[in-house]
């Protein structure tokens, strides 16, 4: 094998190494980007769940408050009806 044969083999090996390493580096870069994207989605989902839970608590508190108000109003209406009934009998 002469000098040009050795140079040809070296160029071929370098080309093969580049052909193998470049896709691996790109794949690794894409995996890192996707991992970051998934972490961002997880964080956003966790925050959304926490916000959703807080809003549900507030809604339930408002509903319970309205129930109390309705019960108080029902008691006042029942008392009013009773007093009207007493006045009608007199």
mmCIF file of N, CA and C in Angstrom:
data_model
loop_
_atom_site.group_PDB
_atom_site.id
_atom_site.type_symbol
_atom_site.label_atom_id
_atom_site.label_comp_id
_atom_site.label_asym_id
_atom_site.label_seq_id
_atom_site.Cartn_x
_atom_site.Cartn_y
_atom_site.Cartn_z
ATOM 1 N N UNK A 1 0.857 -1.155 0.000
ATOM 2 C CA UNK A 1 0.000 0.000 0.000
ATOM 3 C C UNK A 1 0.919 1.240 0.000
ATOM 4 N N UNK A 2 0.624 2.145 -0.867
ATOM 5 C CA UNK A 2 1.476 3.334 -0.959
ATOM 6 C C UNK A 2 0.913 4.462 -0.116
ATOM 7 N N UNK A 3 1.568 5.613 -0.167
ATOM 8 C CA UNK A 3 1.168 6.754 0.652
ATOM 9 C C UNK A 3 -0.251 7.216 0.344
ATOM 10 N N UNK A 4 -0.613 7.227 -0.929
ATOM 11 C CA UNK A 4 -1.960 7.665 -1.306
ATOM 12 C C UNK A 4 -3.012 6.666 -0.847
ATOM 13 N N UNK A 5 -2.690 5.445 -0.776
ATOM 14 C CA UNK A 5 -3.612 4.436 -0.250
ATOM 15 C C UNK A 5 -3.881 4.664 1.224
ATOM 16 N N UNK A 6 -2.819 4.998 1.980
ATOM 17 C CA UNK A 6 -2.947 5.280 3.409
ATOM 18 C C UNK A 6 -3.802 6.539 3.602
ATOM 19 N N UNK A 7 -3.550 7.569 2.778
ATOM 20 C CA UNK A 7 -4.329 8.796 2.867
ATOM 21 C C UNK A 7 -5.792 8.501 2.535
ATOM 22 N N UNK A 8 -6.038 7.695 1.561
ATOM 23 C CA UNK A 8 -7.404 7.324 1.189
ATOM 24 C C UNK A 8 -8.118 6.594 2.317
ATOM 25 N N UNK A 9 -7.412 5.683 2.968
ATOM 26 C CA UNK A 9 -8.000 4.936 4.093
ATOM 27 C C UNK A 9 -8.304 5.888 5.250
ATOM 28 N N UNK A 10 -7.388 6.808 5.543
ATOM 29 C CA UNK A 10 -7.603 7.760 6.634
ATOM 30 C C UNK A 10 -8.794 8.662 6.326
ATOM 31 N N UNK A 11 -8.896 9.157 5.091
ATOM 32 C CA UNK A 11 -10.018 10.009 4.701
ATOM 33 C C UNK A 11 -11.325 9.232 4.802
ATOM 34 N N UNK A 12 -11.295 7.986 4.393
ATOM 35 C CA UNK A 12 -12.494 7.154 4.487
ATOM 36 C C UNK A 12 -12.898 6.938 5.943
ATOM 37 N N UNK A 13 -11.936 6.664 6.800
ATOM 38 C CA UNK A 13 -12.235 6.477 8.227
ATOM 39 C C UNK A 13 -12.761 7.764 8.862
ATOM 40 N N UNK A 14 -12.192 8.900 8.508
ATOM 41 C CA UNK A 14 -12.670 10.174 9.037
ATOM 42 C C UNK A 14 -14.095 10.431 8.548
ATOM 43 N N UNK A 15 -14.345 10.157 7.262
ATOM 44 C CA UNK A 15 -15.700 10.328 6.720
ATOM 45 C C UNK A 15 -16.692 9.414 7.417
ATOM 46 N N UNK A 16 -16.294 8.168 7.685
ATOM 47 C CA UNK A 16 -17.162 7.223 8.395
ATOM 48 C C UNK A 16 -17.435 7.716 9.818
ATOM 49 N N UNK A 17 -16.377 8.211 10.486
ATOM 50 C CA UNK A 17 -16.545 8.711 11.853
ATOM 51 C C UNK A 17 -17.504 9.902 11.872
ATOM 52 N N UNK A 18 -17.354 10.816 10.913
ATOM 53 C CA UNK A 18 -18.247 11.972 10.839
ATOM 54 C C UNK A 18 -19.668 11.519 10.542
ATOM 55 N N UNK A 19 -19.804 10.542 9.660
ATOM 56 C CA UNK A 19 -21.138 10.047 9.303
ATOM 57 C C UNK A 19 -21.824 9.380 10.483
ATOM 58 N N UNK A 20 -21.071 8.823 11.384
ATOM 59 C CA UNK A 20 -21.656 8.159 12.551
ATOM 60 C C UNK A 20 -21.857 9.143 13.701
ATOM 61 N N UNK A 21 -20.881 9.998 13.952
ATOM 62 C CA UNK A 21 -20.920 10.883 15.113
ATOM 63 C C UNK A 21 -21.931 12.021 14.945
ATOM 64 N N UNK A 22 -22.041 12.589 13.742
ATOM 65 C CA UNK A 22 -22.946 13.715 13.538
ATOM 66 C C UNK A 22 -24.392 13.357 13.876
ATOM 67 N N UNK A 23 -24.972 12.256 13.391
ATOM 68 C CA UNK A 23 -26.354 11.927 13.777
ATOM 69 C C UNK A 23 -26.501 11.646 15.274
ATOM 70 N N UNK A 24 -25.464 11.077 15.888
ATOM 71 C CA UNK A 24 -25.532 10.805 17.326
ATOM 72 C C UNK A 24 -25.576 12.110 18.101
ATOM 73 N N UNK A 25 -24.773 13.088 17.716
ATOM 74 C CA UNK A 25 -24.770 14.385 18.380
ATOM 75 C C UNK A 25 -26.115 15.084 18.174
ATOM 76 N N UNK A 26 -26.662 15.041 16.964
ATOM 77 C CA UNK A 26 -27.966 15.640 16.702
ATOM 78 C C UNK A 26 -29.057 14.951 17.517
ATOM 79 N N UNK A 27 -28.995 13.628 17.587
ATOM 80 C CA UNK A 27 -29.963 12.883 18.372
ATOM 81 C C UNK A 27 -29.884 13.280 19.844
ATOM 82 N N UNK A 28 -28.684 13.379 20.357
ATOM 83 C CA UNK A 28 -28.495 13.776 21.744
ATOM 84 C C UNK A 28 -29.045 15.189 21.989
ATOM 85 N N UNK A 29 -28.787 16.102 21.063
ATOM 86 C CA UNK A 29 -29.298 17.469 21.181
ATOM 87 C C UNK A 29 -30.824 17.469 21.204
ATOM 88 N N UNK A 30 -31.431 16.693 20.321
ATOM 89 C CA UNK A 30 -32.891 16.612 20.276
ATOM 90 C C UNK A 30 -33.453 15.998 21.553
ATOM 91 N N UNK A 31 -32.778 15.003 22.084
ATOM 92 C CA UNK A 31 -33.239 14.373 23.330
ATOM 93 C C UNK A 31 -33.207 15.391 24.469
ATOM 94 N N UNK A 32 -32.165 16.200 24.536
ATOM 95 C CA UNK A 32 -32.065 17.221 25.587
ATOM 96 C C UNK A 32 -33.195 18.235 25.435
ATOM 97 N N UNK A 33 -33.441 18.695 24.199
ATOM 98 C CA UNK A 33 -34.523 19.659 23.972
ATOM 99 C C UNK A 33 -35.873 19.063 24.362
ATOM 100 N N UNK A 34 -36.113 17.828 23.991
ATOM 101 C CA UNK A 34 -37.388 17.184 24.326
ATOM 102 C C UNK A 34 -37.535 16.987 25.835
ATOM 103 N N UNK A 35 -36.452 16.647 26.485
ATOM 104 C CA UNK A 35 -36.488 16.485 27.935
ATOM 105 C C UNK A 35 -36.864 17.813 28.606
ATOM 106 N N UNK A 36 -36.259 18.901 28.137
ATOM 107 C CA UNK A 36 -36.605 20.224 28.685
ATOM 108 C C UNK A 36 -38.072 20.554 28.420
ATOM 109 N N UNK A 37 -38.541 20.230 27.209
ATOM 110 C CA UNK A 37 -39.941 20.513 26.871
ATOM 111 C C UNK A 37 -40.880 19.713 27.771
ATOM 112 N N UNK A 38 -40.573 18.460 28.010
ATOM 113 C CA UNK A 38 -41.414 17.618 28.858
ATOM 114 C C UNK A 38 -41.408 18.140 30.294
ATOM 115 N N UNK A 39 -40.259 18.557 30.781
ATOM 116 C CA UNK A 39 -40.191 19.132 32.134
ATOM 117 C C UNK A 39 -41.042 20.394 32.227
ATOM 118 N N UNK A 40 -40.975 21.225 31.192
ATOM 119 C CA UNK A 40 -41.813 22.426 31.170
ATOM 120 C C UNK A 40 -43.285 22.085 31.189
ATOM 121 N N UNK A 41 -43.676 21.071 30.423
ATOM 122 C CA UNK A 41 -45.075 20.644 30.408
ATOM 123 C C UNK A 41 -45.496 20.085 31.763
ATOM 124 N N UNK A 42 -44.619 19.332 32.387
ATOM 125 C CA UNK A 42 -44.934 18.800 33.720
ATOM 126 C C UNK A 42 -45.155 19.928 34.712
ATOM 127 N N UNK A 43 -44.268 20.925 34.681
ATOM 128 C CA UNK A 43 -44.395 22.058 35.605
ATOM 129 C C UNK A 43 -45.681 22.830 35.340
ATOM 130 N N UNK A 44 -45.984 23.046 34.062
ATOM 131 C CA UNK A 44 -47.212 23.765 33.716
ATOM 132 C C UNK A 44 -48.438 22.982 34.170
ATOM 133 N N UNK A 45 -48.402 21.664 34.000
ATOM 134 C CA UNK A 45 -49.529 20.819 34.400
ATOM 135 C C UNK A 45 -49.703 20.835 35.913
ATOM 136 N N UNK A 46 -48.604 20.768 36.630
ATOM 137 C CA UNK A 46 -48.662 20.802 38.091
ATOM 138 C C UNK A 46 -49.242 22.132 38.575
ATOM 139 N N UNK A 47 -48.799 23.236 37.975
ATOM 140 C CA UNK A 47 -49.316 24.554 38.346
ATOM 141 C C UNK A 47 -50.805 24.645 38.013
ATOM 142 N N UNK A 48 -51.190 24.118 36.855
ATOM 143 C CA UNK A 48 -52.594 24.166 36.454
ATOM 144 C C UNK A 48 -53.456 23.355 37.422
ATOM 145 N N UNK A 49 -52.961 22.198 37.843
ATOM 146 C CA UNK A 49 -53.714 21.391 38.811
ATOM 147 C C UNK A 49 -53.867 22.125 40.139
ATOM 148 N N UNK A 50 -52.799 22.771 40.585
ATOM 149 C CA UNK A 50 -52.872 23.512 41.858
ATOM 150 C C UNK A 50 -53.858 24.672 41.742
ATOM 151 N N UNK A 51 -53.781 25.407 40.633
ATOM 152 C CA UNK A 51 -54.718 26.514 40.425
ATOM 153 C C UNK A 51 -56.152 26.006 40.344
ATOM 154 N N UNK A 52 -56.337 24.899 39.660
ATOM 155 C CA UNK A 52 -57.669 24.308 39.501
ATOM 156 C C UNK A 52 -58.218 23.880 40.857
ATOM 157 N N UNK A 53 -57.377 23.286 41.672
ATOM 158 C CA UNK A 53 -57.812 22.852 43.000
ATOM 159 C C UNK A 53 -58.224 24.054 43.850
ATOM 160 N N UNK A 54 -57.444 25.133 43.774
ATOM 161 C CA UNK A 54 -57.757 26.341 44.536
ATOM 162 C C UNK A 54 -59.079 26.945 44.071
ATOM 163 N N UNK A 55 -59.292 26.989 42.763
ATOM 164 C CA UNK A 55 -60.548 27.529 42.248
ATOM 165 C C UNK A 55 -61.738 26.672 42.671
ATOM 166 N N UNK A 56 -61.559 25.350 42.689
ATOM 167 C CA UNK A 56 -62.642 24.476 43.135
ATOM 168 C C UNK A 56 -62.961 24.728 44.615
ATOM 169 N N UNK A 57 -61.925 24.918 45.416
ATOM 170 C CA UNK A 57 -62.156 25.216 46.832
ATOM 171 C C UNK A 57 -62.967 26.502 46.979
ATOM 172 N N UNK A 58 -62.586 27.523 46.216
ATOM 173 C CA UNK A 58 -63.304 28.792 46.290
ATOM 174 C C UNK A 58 -64.754 28.628 45.849
ATOM 175 N N UNK A 59 -64.974 27.865 44.786
ATOM 176 C CA UNK A 59 -66.345 27.634 44.325
ATOM 177 C C UNK A 59 -67.175 26.917 45.377
ATOM 178 N N UNK A 60 -66.590 25.894 46.007
ATOM 179 C CA UNK A 60 -67.321 25.154 47.035
ATOM 180 C C UNK A 60 -67.613 26.041 48.247
ATOM 181 N N UNK A 61 -66.669 26.909 48.584
ATOM 182 C CA UNK A 61 -66.916 27.836 49.689
ATOM 183 C C UNK A 61 -68.060 28.781 49.356
ATOM 184 N N UNK A 62 -68.082 29.274 48.111
ATOM 185 C CA UNK A 62 -69.174 30.163 47.703
ATOM 186 C C UNK A 62 -70.511 29.429 47.713
ATOM 187 N N UNK A 63 -70.498 28.183 47.255
ATOM 188 C CA UNK A 63 -71.741 27.396 47.245
ATOM 189 C C UNK A 63 -72.224 27.176 48.675
ATOM 190 N N UNK A 64 -71.316 26.805 49.562
ATOM 191 C CA UNK A 64 -71.697 26.582 50.961
ATOM 192 C C UNK A 64 -72.188 27.872 51.609
ATOM 193 N N UNK A 65 -71.552 28.988 51.271
ATOM 194 C CA UNK A 65 -71.997 30.280 51.802
ATOM 195 C C UNK A 65 -73.409 30.590 51.310
ATOM 196 N N UNK A 66 -73.669 30.318 50.038
ATOM 197 C CA UNK A 66 -75.008 30.564 49.482
ATOM 198 C C UNK A 66 -76.041 29.639 50.139
ATOM 199 N N UNK A 67 -75.647 28.415 50.431
ATOM 200 C CA UNK A 67 -76.566 27.501 51.111
ATOM 201 C C UNK A 67 -76.951 28.055 52.471
ATOM 202 N N UNK A 68 -75.955 28.589 53.196
ATOM 203 C CA UNK A 68 -76.241 29.175 54.507
ATOM 204 C C UNK A 68 -77.189 30.352 54.359
ATOM 205 N N UNK A 69 -76.907 31.215 53.375
ATOM 206 C CA UNK A 69 -77.777 32.362 53.152
ATOM 207 C C UNK A 69 -79.187 31.908 52.811
ATOM 208 N N UNK A 70 -79.326 30.881 51.982
ATOM 209 C CA UNK A 70 -80.641 30.363 51.611
ATOM 210 C C UNK A 70 -81.367 29.776 52.818
ATOM 211 N N UNK A 71 -80.640 29.078 53.671
ATOM 212 C CA UNK A 71 -81.263 28.518 54.869
ATOM 213 C C UNK A 71 -81.752 29.637 55.785
ATOM 214 N N UNK A 72 -80.938 30.686 55.932
ATOM 215 C CA UNK A 72 -81.352 31.820 56.761
ATOM 216 C C UNK A 72 -82.575 32.502 56.155
ATOM 217 N N UNK A 73 -82.579 32.643 54.843
ATOM 218 C CA UNK A 73 -83.722 33.258 54.172
ATOM 219 C C UNK A 73 -84.963 32.381 54.321
ATOM 220 N N UNK A 74 -84.790 31.073 54.196
ATOM 221 C CA UNK A 74 -85.921 30.153 54.386
ATOM 222 C C UNK A 74 -86.492 30.288 55.800
ATOM 223 N N UNK A 75 -85.603 30.411 56.792
ATOM 224 C CA UNK A 75 -86.057 30.583 58.173
ATOM 225 C C UNK A 75 -86.826 31.890 58.333
ATOM 226 N N UNK A 76 -86.327 32.956 57.717
ATOM 227 C CA UNK A 76 -87.017 34.248 57.806
ATOM 228 C C UNK A 76 -88.377 34.185 57.118
ATOM 229 N N UNK A 77 -88.434 33.528 55.944
ATOM 230 C CA UNK A 77 -89.709 33.415 55.225
ATOM 231 C C UNK A 77 -90.685 32.569 56.034
ATOM 232 N N UNK A 78 -90.209 31.473 56.626
ATOM 233 C CA UNK A 78 -91.091 30.630 57.437
ATOM 234 C C UNK A 78 -91.619 31.412 58.644
ATOM 235 N N UNK A 79 -90.753 32.196 59.273
ATOM 236 C CA UNK A 79 -91.181 33.021 60.404
ATOM 237 C C UNK A 79 -92.200 34.060 59.950
ATOM 238 N N UNK A 80 -91.964 34.651 58.803
ATOM 239 C CA UNK A 80 -92.889 35.643 58.254
ATOM 240 C C UNK A 80 -94.253 35.005 57.962
ATOM 241 N N UNK A 81 -94.216 33.834 57.347
ATOM 242 C CA UNK A 81 -95.466 33.122 57.050
ATOM 243 C C UNK A 81 -96.213 32.788 58.340
ATOM 244 N N UNK A 82 -95.496 32.397 59.362
ATOM 245 C CA UNK A 82 -96.118 32.067 60.647
ATOM 246 C C UNK A 82 -96.776 33.302 61.252
ATOM 247 N N UNK A 83 -96.066 34.432 61.188
ATOM 248 C CA UNK A 83 -96.632 35.665 61.744
ATOM 249 C C UNK A 83 -97.858 36.125 60.956
ATOM 250 N N UNK A 84 -97.814 35.964 59.638
ATOM 251 C CA UNK A 84 -98.991 36.326 58.824
ATOM 252 C C UNK A 84 -100.163 35.424 59.178
ATOM 253 N N UNK A 85 -99.876 34.124 59.363
ATOM 254 C CA UNK A 85 -100.928 33.201 59.755
ATOM 255 C C UNK A 85 -101.554 33.577 61.074
ATOM 256 N N UNK A 86 -100.730 34.027 62.024
ATOM 257 C CA UNK A 86 -101.238 34.467 63.324
ATOM 258 C C UNK A 86 -102.111 35.699 63.158
ATOM 259 N N UNK A 87 -101.685 36.649 62.342
ATOM 260 C CA UNK A 87 -102.468 37.867 62.118
ATOM 261 C C UNK A 87 -103.779 37.564 61.412
ATOM 262 N N UNK A 88 -103.776 36.608 60.500
ATOM 263 C CA UNK A 88 -105.014 36.262 59.778
ATOM 264 C C UNK A 88 -106.022 35.605 60.687
ATOM 265 N N UNK A 89 -105.570 34.910 61.686
ATOM 266 C CA UNK A 89 -106.498 34.245 62.610
ATOM 267 C C UNK A 89 -107.101 35.215 63.606
ATOM 268 N N UNK A 90 -106.501 36.369 63.798
ATOM 269 C CA UNK A 90 -107.009 37.329 64.767
ATOM 270 C C UNK A 90 -108.117 38.106 64.202
#
